[in-house]
């Protein structure tokens, strides 16, 4: 709901209020963002009763100190000296802007933008500000998403002056919060260590989160949180912010000399300059805001519901995602039709639903130095072509998915030989390469057309029901001879990308699009408006991946996080982890496999089959349930996901303690009066985990590393302790004691054997008791 009350504008969601006031001077004062309030509105305002020294006052008619006021947006040159969300060379040649309130309109639904945005808003308000001297308008646009407690903001600027206006910085939103005892929580990293959570206490000055790689990047995710000092997972106040954008982003928190936080997010001003001729306009990406007074889990629930209900494409909302087998980690570039068919057949037997053919299926692409940019099938590897291959896979009753990296070109390719000008480079300067490849110039319409034609022709020639859209390098040498101003490069590139993705989505709405950029290099809300899931990381080691998935979970729902079980030792860490733990981590997301399932040992095959059956049974919960984190002490994790009073708990142990302490199983979100049947998913315990100790567990006359035991080890597993409980919600909230872990004394079937990297899944289901 959005309504006006006197000079105040009130935006409301189910549980939140967002209020600002139109001041007599025409400025917009930010009044309130928090739990829904019906207070007297003037009482919510900051009380400036004494002012402060060194202030510049706006005008004789309105002698207000803009530097002290919490504002909705601010402009340079009229007395506000805090970090500015906007910088432009105005048509009169000055940097000074004097935008004042002109009018506002309230509409139902979302505003129809060009850039990707959240759909089906309840209400939208467009507040128009006007700079009379320059004849320029700014629209501040706010939408409310009632059920999900989120508000979006964006800005449109229109130049009506004969002279050109040049934008250098334009943030999508700004908000001033009149206090500073907050921590800034960001999600940072790099390749195979994406979205690790970092916490910085705020002090005076400016903190920024940004990307300059041309993508939203694996260095700093665009989403961040401001949490009051004592906030934890289930208690306290937090504000969450994200941006519907896939290019260079910039967010900043500035703490002023009077302890007021100014928060902003938008396109990165780095190398950005956007000229606006007469009657031209510029639209910023959409920013997303939410607030929680019940800790970080509640903040995540708001964001999750918002993404599932308003960001991902309509036809993918609530859709149960298939379990895929992707051949990348099993084969990399080294495959042929026989190997693929064999792998697919074995995968089908285990319950896999979608076979995805990754990199290497086209041109001369036998390693990463060749072929990108071309779309002809490599007939040496796949003599019958894609169509026949897809049909064969379809006959096995599996969907067929295909990998593309459409934004890139190798110099060793037919495309580059014919059109070297399609690759971006600065004239007379040798372009730098990343993963042996150059970036195609998506600012050039001809390139965009080439990609669309070839992509669509390929899709049309086979029955493809899933696409993995990859992008494997950062942008350098940014220059396009199609642009009059190179300050437009980064944003125009993203507009070119969105143009292709929009057509792809419109032509093939039935195709499930998974996006990827060397893993999570472009895990952002912009990409999620086209494809509902993202390959979260090239890291498939479950222990280090826990941190990646935990980080993502703060702002993205499990339905968007694509996670695969791969072989161990892991290619990224050389760590050897139990197969069960790989599944127990990957199942908290959209499950898939990268295993070479042709060579699984019989006991592994059985275990994978059981994993897939288990995941299918609870798929709706794993993908769309309410996800909870537990306050983490040290490196051990616990996750929970719940739906309709069924709850799944994942417990993960990084390093085993000698003679460990007693443990309890805790649950959240259970009804104290309800009775629950709790059981642990049986954990396979292969005898090779015991090494020479096997002789103490089972009396066998053979050497533990001899031929006989190696053969037995392919088949034989030992019983691990299982849990079966009948308890009520009150006890589960209080914690129910678990059986002991191995204490170094002796093996028995009633003791939990986890060891290093061990993990467990528990299911608690409500049952009726008479
Ligand atoms: C990077 C991706 O993240 C991998 O999963 C794989 O698709 C490779 N690219 C293929 O080149």
XYZ file of C-alpha atoms and ligand atoms in Angstrom:
781
model
C 0.000 0.000 0.000
C 1.155 3.560 -0.725
C -0.700 6.644 0.458
C -0.254 10.320 1.182
C -1.036 11.791 4.590
C -0.584 15.557 4.716
C 2.985 16.173 3.575
C 4.011 12.552 4.263
C 4.187 9.643 1.808
C 3.729 6.251 3.471
C 4.672 2.956 1.869
C 3.500 -0.179 3.619
C 4.068 -3.898 3.310
C 2.605 -6.606 5.510
C 5.034 -5.893 8.353
C 6.978 -2.769 7.384
C 6.521 0.965 6.969
C 8.692 3.245 4.858
C 7.895 6.937 5.256
C 9.217 10.176 3.808
C 8.066 13.758 3.863
C 7.860 16.396 1.171
C 9.377 19.448 2.879
C 8.184 22.995 2.118
C 11.573 23.541 0.408
C 10.763 20.713 -2.037
C 13.350 18.319 -0.572
C 12.358 14.806 0.499
C 13.173 14.000 4.095
C 13.582 10.338 4.980
C 11.473 9.705 8.078
C 11.185 5.997 8.852
C 12.054 2.487 7.664
C 11.158 -0.308 10.059
C 8.449 -2.377 11.684
C 4.977 -1.226 10.654
C 3.956 1.855 12.613
C 0.785 3.878 13.082
C 2.526 6.602 15.089
C 1.925 10.316 14.766
C 4.126 10.936 11.732
C 5.740 14.166 12.917
C 6.962 12.332 16.028
C 8.994 9.949 13.873
C 11.130 12.741 12.431
C 14.695 13.576 13.426
C 14.500 16.550 15.811
C 16.860 19.263 14.624
C 16.369 21.748 17.436
C 19.865 23.174 17.802
C 21.448 22.700 14.362
C 25.244 22.512 14.337
C 28.182 24.729 13.567
C 29.708 25.099 10.082
C 26.390 24.635 8.299
C 25.382 26.063 4.932
C 21.647 26.828 4.861
C 19.648 26.006 1.734
C 17.978 29.406 1.054
C 16.649 32.545 2.740
C 13.098 31.236 2.353
C 14.034 27.769 3.583
C 17.077 28.085 5.837
C 17.495 24.329 6.351
C 20.870 22.594 6.876
C 20.721 19.830 4.255
C 23.895 18.338 5.752
C 22.028 17.380 8.936
C 18.803 16.092 7.416
C 18.066 12.448 6.643
C 17.198 12.624 2.946
C 15.694 10.337 0.316
C 18.209 11.451 -2.288
C 20.748 14.256 -2.383
C 22.455 16.453 -4.941
C 25.714 18.370 -5.087
C 26.172 22.015 -4.296
C 23.516 23.174 -1.804
C 25.082 22.462 1.549
C 25.085 18.646 1.860
C 28.732 17.542 2.107
C 28.188 13.839 2.690
C 28.870 11.156 0.069
C 26.733 11.995 -2.975
C 24.607 9.511 -4.928
C 24.623 11.704 -8.029
C 27.185 13.610 -10.041
C 26.565 15.158 -13.451
C 27.770 17.974 -15.606
C 24.436 19.721 -15.910
C 23.329 21.400 -19.168
C 24.451 24.791 -17.781
C 27.979 23.415 -17.335
C 27.804 23.336 -13.527
C 27.866 20.358 -11.143
C 25.291 22.062 -8.941
C 21.766 20.628 -9.038
C 18.653 22.030 -7.462
C 16.043 19.291 -7.779
C 12.789 19.953 -5.899
C 9.526 18.113 -5.596
C 7.189 18.693 -8.548
C 4.487 15.997 -8.440
C 3.794 12.358 -7.744
C 1.578 9.582 -9.066
C 0.672 6.243 -7.554
C -0.048 3.285 -9.827
C -0.988 -0.352 -9.323
C 1.632 -2.947 -10.301
C 5.290 -2.401 -11.296
C 6.354 0.394 -13.597
C 7.169 -0.862 -17.085
C 10.931 -0.482 -17.334
C 13.465 -1.440 -19.978
C 15.897 -2.950 -17.512
C 15.092 -6.256 -15.810
C 13.064 -5.675 -12.678
C 10.796 -7.233 -10.080
C 7.336 -8.123 -11.378
C 3.876 -7.720 -9.877
C 4.416 -4.957 -7.355
C 1.377 -4.074 -5.282
C 1.841 -0.343 -5.758
C 4.371 1.998 -7.304
C 4.896 5.688 -6.628
C 6.727 7.949 -9.053
C 7.912 11.128 -7.386
C 9.084 13.707 -9.915
C 11.725 16.260 -8.933
C 12.543 19.216 -11.145
C 15.612 21.403 -11.615
C 14.180 24.588 -13.064
C 17.460 26.254 -13.998
C 18.530 23.252 -16.093
C 15.110 22.028 -17.209
C 15.890 18.492 -16.079
C 13.601 16.022 -14.283
C 14.359 13.143 -11.967
C 11.805 10.451 -11.090
C 12.345 8.620 -7.828
C 10.402 5.388 -8.212
C 9.377 3.174 -5.296
C 7.432 -0.110 -5.463
C 6.033 -2.170 -2.618
C 5.864 -5.973 -2.526
C 3.389 -6.445 0.277
C 3.662 -10.120 1.174
C 7.442 -10.280 0.981
C 8.178 -7.105 2.997
C 10.364 -5.631 0.308
C 10.521 -2.255 -1.350
C 12.314 -1.477 -4.576
C 13.724 1.842 -5.676
C 15.124 3.239 -8.876
C 15.626 6.532 -10.649
C 14.995 7.921 -14.109
C 16.571 11.167 -15.250
C 15.225 13.145 -18.261
C 16.997 16.015 -19.948
C 14.669 18.547 -21.573
C 17.408 21.084 -22.181
C 18.925 21.887 -25.615
C 22.345 21.307 -24.090
C 23.704 17.899 -23.235
C 23.851 16.660 -19.666
C 26.641 14.229 -18.783
C 26.008 11.784 -15.943
C 29.078 10.613 -14.045
C 27.415 8.903 -11.126
C 23.789 7.981 -10.560
C 22.844 5.663 -7.731
C 19.555 3.750 -7.845
C 18.725 4.658 -4.284
C 19.961 6.469 -1.238
C 18.715 6.397 2.321
C 19.923 8.228 5.439
C 19.590 6.361 8.737
C 20.205 8.607 11.751
C 22.428 6.250 13.763
C 25.675 4.343 13.267
C 25.945 1.421 15.714
C 25.719 -1.068 12.857
C 27.919 -3.747 11.318
C 28.311 -3.971 7.582
C 27.968 -7.571 6.406
C 29.297 -8.279 2.916
C 29.737 -11.408 0.808
C 33.154 -11.469 -0.809
C 35.707 -13.811 -2.293
C 37.075 -14.962 -5.603
C 37.048 -18.011 -7.858
C 36.181 -21.175 -5.825
C 35.753 -19.064 -2.660
C 32.748 -16.936 -3.514
C 30.359 -15.172 -1.111
C 32.199 -15.672 2.168
C 30.540 -13.603 4.853
C 32.588 -10.738 6.300
C 31.551 -8.389 9.081
C 32.899 -4.862 9.523
C 31.845 -2.612 12.389
C 31.099 0.875 11.096
C 32.901 3.992 12.204
C 33.120 7.488 10.691
C 33.922 7.686 6.978
C 33.043 5.717 3.855
C 32.868 1.946 3.272
C 32.344 0.652 -0.230
C 31.504 -2.620 -1.952
C 32.102 -2.671 -5.653
C 32.940 -4.543 -8.778
C 34.940 -3.275 -11.755
C 35.300 -6.558 -13.669
C 32.357 -5.885 -15.985
C 30.197 -8.406 -14.111
C 28.663 -8.324 -10.648
C 31.731 -10.435 -9.806
C 32.880 -13.105 -7.389
C 34.896 -10.454 -5.511
C 31.989 -8.657 -3.896
C 28.388 -9.713 -4.331
C 26.104 -6.688 -4.881
C 23.936 -7.722 -1.927
C 24.844 -6.585 1.596
C 23.350 -6.219 5.064
C 23.508 -3.588 7.768
C 22.932 -5.213 11.141
C 22.659 -3.555 14.527
C 25.525 -4.526 16.805
C 23.758 -7.240 18.820
C 21.851 -8.765 15.889
C 22.212 -12.498 15.325
C 20.398 -15.090 13.227
C 17.154 -14.901 15.215
C 17.291 -11.641 17.097
C 17.797 -7.984 16.307
C 17.503 -5.379 13.590
C 18.945 -5.634 10.101
C 18.509 -3.933 6.727
C 19.176 -5.942 3.555
C 19.967 -4.340 0.196
C 20.535 -5.790 -3.245
C 20.602 -4.607 -6.856
C 18.901 -6.058 -9.931
C 22.015 -5.693 -12.070
C 24.755 -7.896 -13.535
C 27.441 -5.334 -14.372
C 29.821 -3.175 -12.330
C 28.055 -2.242 -9.128
C 28.895 0.149 -6.343
C 27.414 0.416 -2.891
C 28.589 2.629 -0.092
C 27.862 3.363 3.518
C 29.005 6.769 4.656
C 28.932 7.663 8.342
C 28.716 11.426 8.731
C 30.356 13.609 11.345
C 27.072 13.513 13.265
C 26.800 9.731 13.218
C 24.210 9.387 10.466
C 24.560 6.478 8.020
C 24.050 7.257 4.348
C 23.551 4.098 2.317
C 23.476 3.895 -1.481
C 23.711 1.382 -4.297
C 23.787 1.506 -8.083
C 25.929 1.281 -11.192
C 29.615 1.766 -10.442
C 30.770 5.278 -11.444
C 34.145 3.693 -12.310
C 34.853 4.574 -16.007
C 31.201 5.615 -16.312
C 30.002 8.635 -18.243
C 26.610 8.860 -19.894
C 25.658 11.802 -22.099
C 21.978 12.725 -22.282
C 20.933 14.745 -25.321
C 17.722 16.735 -25.358
C 14.693 14.549 -24.541
C 16.849 11.528 -23.720
C 16.490 9.685 -20.429
C 18.575 7.315 -18.350
C 17.151 4.550 -16.232
C 19.072 3.051 -13.311
C 18.829 -0.589 -12.248
C 16.384 -1.383 -9.488
C 17.544 -1.574 -5.858
C 15.842 -3.906 -3.368
C 15.434 -3.149 0.333
C 14.124 -5.150 3.212
C 14.187 -4.866 6.991
C 13.936 -7.327 9.854
C 13.505 -6.780 13.570
C 13.751 -10.537 14.153
C 17.308 -11.222 13.110
C 19.026 -12.318 9.945
C 16.949 -15.441 9.269
C 13.827 -13.303 8.950
C 15.666 -10.861 6.683
C 16.659 -13.811 4.478
C 13.061 -15.083 4.398
C 11.888 -11.717 3.066
C 14.536 -11.729 0.352
C 13.915 -15.395 -0.513
C 10.167 -14.910 -0.871
C 10.743 -11.779 -2.931
C 13.120 -13.540 -5.352
C 10.960 -16.653 -5.659
C 7.815 -14.594 -6.197
C 8.924 -11.493 -8.101
C 12.399 -11.883 -9.611
C 12.720 -15.298 -11.257
C 10.756 -15.796 -14.499
C 7.073 -16.467 -13.910
C 7.109 -19.935 -15.451
C 9.980 -21.014 -13.181
C 8.342 -19.876 -9.965
C 7.591 -22.851 -7.694
C 8.733 -25.201 -10.493
C 10.522 -28.299 -9.178
C 13.978 -28.274 -10.716
C 15.374 -31.431 -12.285
C 18.347 -33.357 -10.932
C 21.077 -33.006 -13.539
C 24.203 -34.858 -14.356
C 26.757 -32.510 -15.894
C 29.725 -34.154 -17.604
C 32.267 -31.338 -16.898
C 34.142 -32.644 -13.866
C 33.958 -36.218 -15.157
C 35.365 -35.598 -18.673
C 36.310 -31.921 -19.107
C 37.095 -31.693 -22.893
C 37.936 -35.358 -23.306
C 34.763 -37.095 -24.489
C 33.059 -38.686 -27.451
C 29.546 -39.832 -28.196
C 30.110 -43.294 -26.775
C 31.372 -41.948 -23.468
C 28.512 -39.475 -23.252
C 25.829 -42.065 -23.974
C 27.378 -44.472 -21.522
C 27.517 -41.822 -18.812
C 23.921 -40.787 -19.504
C 22.695 -44.384 -19.347
C 24.372 -44.944 -15.999
C 23.026 -41.636 -14.722
C 19.492 -42.549 -15.716
C 19.727 -45.777 -13.727
C 20.522 -43.724 -10.636
C 17.492 -41.490 -11.068
C 19.015 -38.456 -12.850
C 16.451 -36.447 -14.839
C 18.527 -34.124 -17.055
C 21.789 -34.801 -18.843
C 23.870 -31.679 -19.460
C 26.597 -31.649 -22.067
C 29.139 -29.053 -20.947
C 32.018 -27.309 -22.729
C 33.789 -28.932 -25.694
C 30.956 -30.025 -28.008
C 31.673 -27.604 -30.867
C 34.293 -26.632 -33.438
C 37.891 -27.623 -32.583
C 37.377 -27.101 -28.873
C 39.574 -29.774 -27.346
C 41.018 -27.438 -24.761
C 40.333 -23.886 -23.649
C 42.473 -22.209 -26.328
C 40.165 -22.832 -29.276
C 36.699 -22.677 -30.716
C 34.766 -20.135 -28.659
C 32.570 -18.071 -30.947
C 31.780 -21.006 -33.259
C 28.640 -23.082 -33.079
C 29.298 -26.019 -35.439
C 29.176 -29.391 -33.726
C 32.491 -31.211 -33.378
C 31.727 -34.220 -35.571
C 34.832 -36.104 -34.462
C 33.438 -36.208 -30.952
C 29.752 -36.296 -31.806
C 29.426 -37.835 -35.301
C 25.620 -37.997 -35.204
C 25.232 -34.370 -34.197
C 23.261 -32.746 -31.400
C 19.827 -33.666 -32.650
C 20.473 -37.412 -32.597
C 22.288 -37.162 -29.287
C 19.375 -35.284 -27.733
C 16.960 -37.865 -29.108
C 18.993 -40.712 -27.642
C 19.020 -39.007 -24.258
C 15.297 -38.256 -24.548
C 14.629 -41.913 -25.328
C 16.258 -42.718 -22.004
C 13.544 -40.466 -20.540
C 15.907 -37.682 -19.586
C 15.988 -34.059 -20.668
C 18.959 -32.828 -22.671
C 20.848 -29.696 -21.657
C 23.643 -27.845 -23.436
C 26.452 -25.484 -22.373
C 27.137 -22.210 -24.181
C 29.582 -19.377 -23.630
C 28.121 -16.904 -26.115
C 29.886 -13.723 -24.982
C 33.406 -14.922 -25.807
C 35.739 -15.708 -28.699
C 39.073 -17.507 -29.073
C 41.504 -16.127 -31.625
C 41.733 -19.683 -32.899
C 38.144 -19.789 -34.181
C 36.272 -19.327 -37.428
C 34.466 -16.319 -35.993
C 37.654 -14.473 -35.122
C 39.183 -15.250 -38.524
C 36.131 -13.765 -40.257
C 35.341 -10.947 -37.843
C 38.295 -9.934 -35.705
C 36.500 -6.608 -35.176
C 33.821 -8.425 -33.119
C 36.265 -8.797 -30.214
C 36.748 -5.810 -27.972
C 40.094 -4.053 -28.072
C 41.469 -0.544 -27.934
C 42.793 0.572 -31.342
C 46.528 -0.114 -31.764
C 46.719 -1.908 -28.401
C 47.192 -5.655 -27.993
C 44.143 -6.910 -26.011
C 44.809 -8.843 -22.770
C 43.396 -12.354 -22.531
C 41.699 -14.248 -19.738
C 41.428 -18.055 -19.990
C 42.901 -17.627 -23.506
C 39.831 -15.794 -24.714
C 38.679 -12.349 -25.796
C 35.341 -10.715 -25.052
C 32.840 -10.071 -27.823
C 31.645 -6.504 -28.196
C 28.068 -6.644 -26.949
C 27.790 -2.877 -27.483
C 27.773 -3.683 -31.218
C 24.326 -4.610 -32.616
C 25.927 -6.791 -35.296
C 27.610 -8.916 -32.624
C 24.388 -9.186 -30.653
C 22.653 -10.339 -33.856
C 25.395 -12.891 -34.595
C 25.054 -14.400 -31.132
C 21.257 -14.541 -31.289
C 21.203 -16.136 -34.756
C 23.720 -18.831 -33.921
C 22.363 -19.535 -30.490
C 18.802 -19.830 -31.723
C 19.796 -21.964 -34.746
C 21.604 -24.377 -32.445
C 18.670 -24.542 -30.065
C 16.280 -25.108 -32.973
C 18.237 -28.077 -34.291
C 17.850 -30.278 -31.200
C 15.444 -30.860 -28.377
C 17.166 -28.788 -25.714
C 15.348 -28.283 -22.434
C 18.100 -26.743 -20.335
C 20.865 -24.251 -21.099
C 23.934 -23.508 -19.019
C 25.021 -19.955 -19.934
C 28.659 -19.513 -18.976
C 31.032 -16.495 -19.007
C 34.605 -17.172 -18.070
C 36.669 -14.029 -17.882
C 36.665 -10.492 -16.534
C 36.492 -7.662 -19.061
C 39.617 -5.721 -19.969
C 40.436 -3.438 -22.922
C 36.935 -2.008 -22.767
C 36.414 -0.087 -25.958
C 33.798 -0.217 -28.665
C 34.016 1.643 -31.934
C 30.207 1.739 -31.884
C 30.201 4.144 -28.940
C 30.691 7.899 -29.104
C 31.659 7.960 -25.445
C 33.657 5.060 -23.961
C 32.197 5.893 -20.552
C 29.111 4.044 -21.792
C 30.965 0.777 -22.428
C 30.302 -1.271 -19.313
C 26.619 -0.457 -19.062
C 26.000 -0.848 -22.819
C 27.651 -4.275 -22.645
C 25.122 -5.327 -20.017
C 22.264 -3.886 -22.085
C 23.484 -6.028 -25.035
C 23.597 -9.098 -22.777
C 20.090 -8.433 -21.431
C 18.826 -7.969 -24.991
C 20.028 -11.473 -25.943
C 18.750 -13.071 -22.747
C 15.359 -11.408 -23.105
C 14.930 -12.790 -26.650
C 16.149 -16.197 -25.529
C 13.606 -16.262 -22.728
C 10.777 -15.040 -24.967
C 11.475 -17.532 -27.757
C 12.093 -20.512 -25.492
C 10.133 -20.006 -22.273
C 10.164 -23.773 -21.633
C 13.976 -23.958 -21.487
C 15.396 -23.950 -17.987
C 18.249 -21.452 -17.989
C 21.076 -21.899 -15.500
C 23.561 -19.052 -15.548
C 27.182 -19.346 -14.558
C 30.344 -17.308 -14.730
C 33.299 -19.464 -13.716
C 30.880 -20.479 -10.974
C 29.481 -17.561 -8.994
C 31.016 -14.631 -10.847
C 27.602 -13.310 -11.790
C 25.324 -14.473 -8.969
C 22.975 -11.512 -9.013
C 19.330 -10.525 -9.270
C 19.741 -9.316 -12.865
C 20.696 -12.769 -14.140
C 17.996 -14.351 -11.978
C 15.279 -12.461 -13.874
C 16.214 -14.601 -16.921
C 17.390 -17.874 -15.409
C 16.059 -19.034 -12.027
C 19.231 -20.801 -10.891
C 22.953 -20.088 -10.888
C 25.906 -22.465 -10.759
C 27.125 -21.159 -7.418
C 30.798 -22.033 -7.637
C 33.303 -24.263 -9.391
C 34.121 -25.420 -5.880
C 32.465 -28.779 -5.228
C 34.415 -29.596 -2.056
C 31.553 -29.695 0.455
C 33.602 -28.400 3.369
C 34.648 -25.148 1.733
C 31.375 -24.936 -0.146
C 29.486 -24.699 3.121
C 30.792 -21.152 3.495
C 29.766 -20.291 -0.070
C 26.240 -21.648 0.357
C 25.902 -20.078 3.786
C 26.946 -16.697 2.354
C 24.506 -16.949 -0.536
C 21.684 -18.017 1.756
C 21.556 -14.593 3.408
C 20.151 -12.982 0.280
C 19.262 -15.749 -2.193
C 16.833 -18.686 -1.800
C 17.906 -22.330 -2.104
C 15.941 -22.619 -5.368
C 18.546 -20.349 -7.030
C 21.667 -22.163 -5.794
C 22.806 -24.953 -8.089
C 24.997 -27.485 -6.243
C 26.609 -30.678 -7.533
C 28.113 -33.765 -5.966
C 31.534 -34.431 -7.481
C 34.373 -36.872 -7.060
C 36.884 -36.731 -4.200
C 39.730 -35.872 -3.723
C 38.292 -32.558 -4.853
C 39.841 -30.816 -7.814
C 39.782 -27.519 -5.946
C 41.281 -28.483 -2.566
C 42.684 -32.018 -2.913
C 40.533 -32.881 0.115
C 38.965 -36.320 0.380
C 35.430 -36.103 1.747
C 32.751 -38.749 2.347
C 30.252 -39.177 -0.488
C 27.452 -38.662 2.030
C 28.746 -35.266 3.072
C 28.987 -34.179 -0.556
C 25.293 -34.964 -0.908
C 24.322 -33.561 2.487
C 25.753 -30.189 1.436
C 24.607 -30.206 -2.203
C 21.044 -31.110 -1.245
C 20.590 -27.686 0.390
C 20.021 -26.184 -3.039
C 19.204 -27.485 -6.519
C 20.894 -30.890 -6.568
C 22.993 -32.259 -9.411
C 25.990 -34.522 -10.002
C 29.351 -34.126 -11.761
C 30.505 -37.646 -10.900
C 31.800 -40.073 -13.471
C 28.985 -42.443 -12.583
C 30.399 -45.080 -14.963
C 33.146 -45.921 -12.505
C 31.300 -45.793 -9.203
C 31.885 -48.708 -6.878
C 28.767 -50.793 -6.259
C 28.310 -49.375 -2.746
C 28.657 -45.819 -4.136
C 26.106 -46.523 -6.852
C 23.684 -47.740 -4.228
C 24.361 -44.683 -2.079
C 23.829 -42.234 -4.962
C 20.585 -43.961 -5.924
C 19.368 -43.583 -2.355
C 20.471 -39.939 -2.246
C 18.519 -39.119 -5.380
C 15.418 -40.921 -4.129
C 15.692 -39.071 -0.804
C 16.097 -35.713 -2.535
C 13.136 -36.379 -4.824
C 10.978 -37.216 -1.834
C 11.796 -33.908 -0.150
C 12.639 -31.838 -3.246
C 9.909 -29.270 -2.666
C 11.270 -28.632 0.837
C 14.923 -28.496 -0.244
C 14.158 -26.030 -3.052
C 11.300 -23.960 -1.617
C 11.231 -24.527 2.133
C 12.020 -21.840 4.706
C 15.744 -21.926 5.289
C 17.310 -21.313 8.694
C 20.897 -20.779 9.752
C 22.031 -21.410 13.322
C 24.376 -19.040 15.134
C 27.694 -20.572 14.218
C 30.478 -21.189 16.706
C 33.693 -22.116 14.948
C 33.608 -24.080 11.728
C 30.754 -26.491 12.339
C 27.546 -25.692 10.504
C 23.889 -26.510 10.943
C 21.223 -25.716 8.359
C 17.481 -26.300 8.490
C 14.826 -26.154 5.832
C 11.113 -26.442 6.655
C 7.783 -26.690 4.874
C 4.313 -27.670 6.117
C 5.718 -28.827 9.451
C 8.292 -31.142 7.921
C 11.857 -30.105 8.731
C 15.217 -31.260 7.399
C 18.359 -30.534 9.369
C 21.890 -30.756 8.031
C 24.702 -30.974 10.610
C 28.279 -30.659 9.378
C 31.451 -31.344 11.320
C 34.697 -30.015 9.944
C 37.280 -31.581 12.268
C 36.457 -34.305 14.752
C 37.417 -33.759 18.384
C 39.055 -36.581 20.344
C 36.526 -37.928 22.847
C 33.929 -35.323 21.843
C 31.335 -33.686 24.095
C 27.698 -34.701 24.298
C 25.515 -33.132 21.602
C 21.882 -32.185 21.183
C 19.724 -31.842 18.138
C 18.007 -28.445 17.988
C 15.242 -27.357 15.668
C 13.655 -24.016 14.905
C 10.201 -23.248 13.601
C 8.538 -26.287 15.191
C 5.243 -26.111 17.021
C 5.864 -26.848 20.701
C 2.614 -28.779 21.073
C 3.068 -30.965 17.989
C 4.640 -34.401 18.071
C 7.407 -35.152 15.610
C 8.911 -38.347 14.378
C 12.607 -37.677 13.840
C 14.920 -39.924 11.885
C 18.426 -39.676 10.517
C 19.101 -40.447 6.868
C 21.219 -43.623 6.971
C 24.888 -42.783 6.442
C 26.914 -45.182 4.334
C 30.164 -46.082 6.052
C 32.607 -47.747 3.730
C 35.217 -50.006 5.264
C 38.086 -48.204 3.534
C 37.455 -45.289 5.919
C 38.769 -47.506 8.720
C 42.122 -48.456 7.158
C 44.018 -50.839 9.443
C 41.429 -50.308 12.208
C 38.982 -52.483 10.315
C 40.446 -55.497 12.112
C 38.993 -54.137 15.362
C 35.547 -53.601 13.864
C 35.169 -56.885 12.003
C 37.338 -59.916 12.515
C 38.864 -60.665 9.123
C 42.051 -62.597 8.407
C 43.088 -60.329 5.472
C 45.459 -57.365 5.216
C 43.393 -54.145 5.194
C 45.143 -52.850 2.053
C 45.406 -56.200 0.333
C 43.523 -57.308 -2.800
C 40.768 -59.177 -0.957
C 39.875 -56.275 1.298
C 39.992 -53.864 -1.640
C 37.462 -56.033 -3.459
C 35.275 -56.386 -0.374
C 35.517 -52.633 0.118
C 33.800 -52.034 -3.219
C 30.674 -53.677 -1.885
C 30.748 -53.760 1.850
C 29.650 -50.973 4.130
C 29.360 -50.977 7.898
C 26.316 -50.011 9.876
C 26.382 -46.536 11.298
C 24.221 -45.470 14.222
C 20.773 -44.283 13.297
C 18.511 -41.953 15.177
C 14.794 -42.496 15.661
C 12.964 -40.214 18.061
C 9.403 -39.421 18.997
C 9.450 -36.008 20.632
C 7.423 -32.832 20.741
C 8.311 -29.393 19.408
C 9.086 -28.096 22.887
C 11.790 -30.728 23.330
C 13.199 -30.074 19.863
C 13.476 -26.362 20.580
C 15.147 -27.232 23.864
C 17.465 -29.731 22.185
C 17.206 -33.532 22.207
C 20.346 -35.513 23.169
C 21.959 -37.487 20.358
C 23.847 -40.755 20.581
C 27.534 -40.281 21.271
C 30.115 -39.970 18.531
C 33.027 -42.417 18.356
C 35.100 -41.952 21.549
C 38.286 -43.789 20.572
C 37.200 -46.797 22.619
C 35.580 -49.299 20.282
C 33.263 -49.515 17.292
C 29.631 -50.393 17.828
C 26.577 -49.908 15.674
C 24.908 -47.542 18.169
C 27.682 -44.952 18.032
C 27.720 -42.158 15.450
C 30.817 -42.349 13.286
C 31.387 -39.007 11.637
C 35.094 -38.293 11.715
C 36.578 -35.326 9.861
C 34.161 -33.833 7.314
C 31.355 -36.025 8.620
C 27.772 -34.884 8.392
C 24.214 -36.006 9.016
C 20.738 -35.236 7.753
C 17.758 -35.488 10.091
C 14.110 -35.345 9.089
C 11.444 -34.274 11.582
C 7.867 -34.858 10.478
C 4.794 -33.901 12.395
C 2.669 -36.902 13.258
C -0.809 -37.202 14.726
C -0.904 -38.964 18.098
C -4.133 -40.175 19.521
C 33.345 -22.765 -15.977
C 32.148 -23.394 -15.306
O 31.957 -22.848 -14.051
C 32.343 -24.901 -15.282
O 31.279 -25.511 -14.594
C 32.446 -25.406 -16.690
O 31.235 -25.189 -17.364
C 33.583 -24.709 -17.413
N 33.474 -23.283 -17.318
C 33.642 -25.103 -18.848
O 34.577 -24.432 -19.553
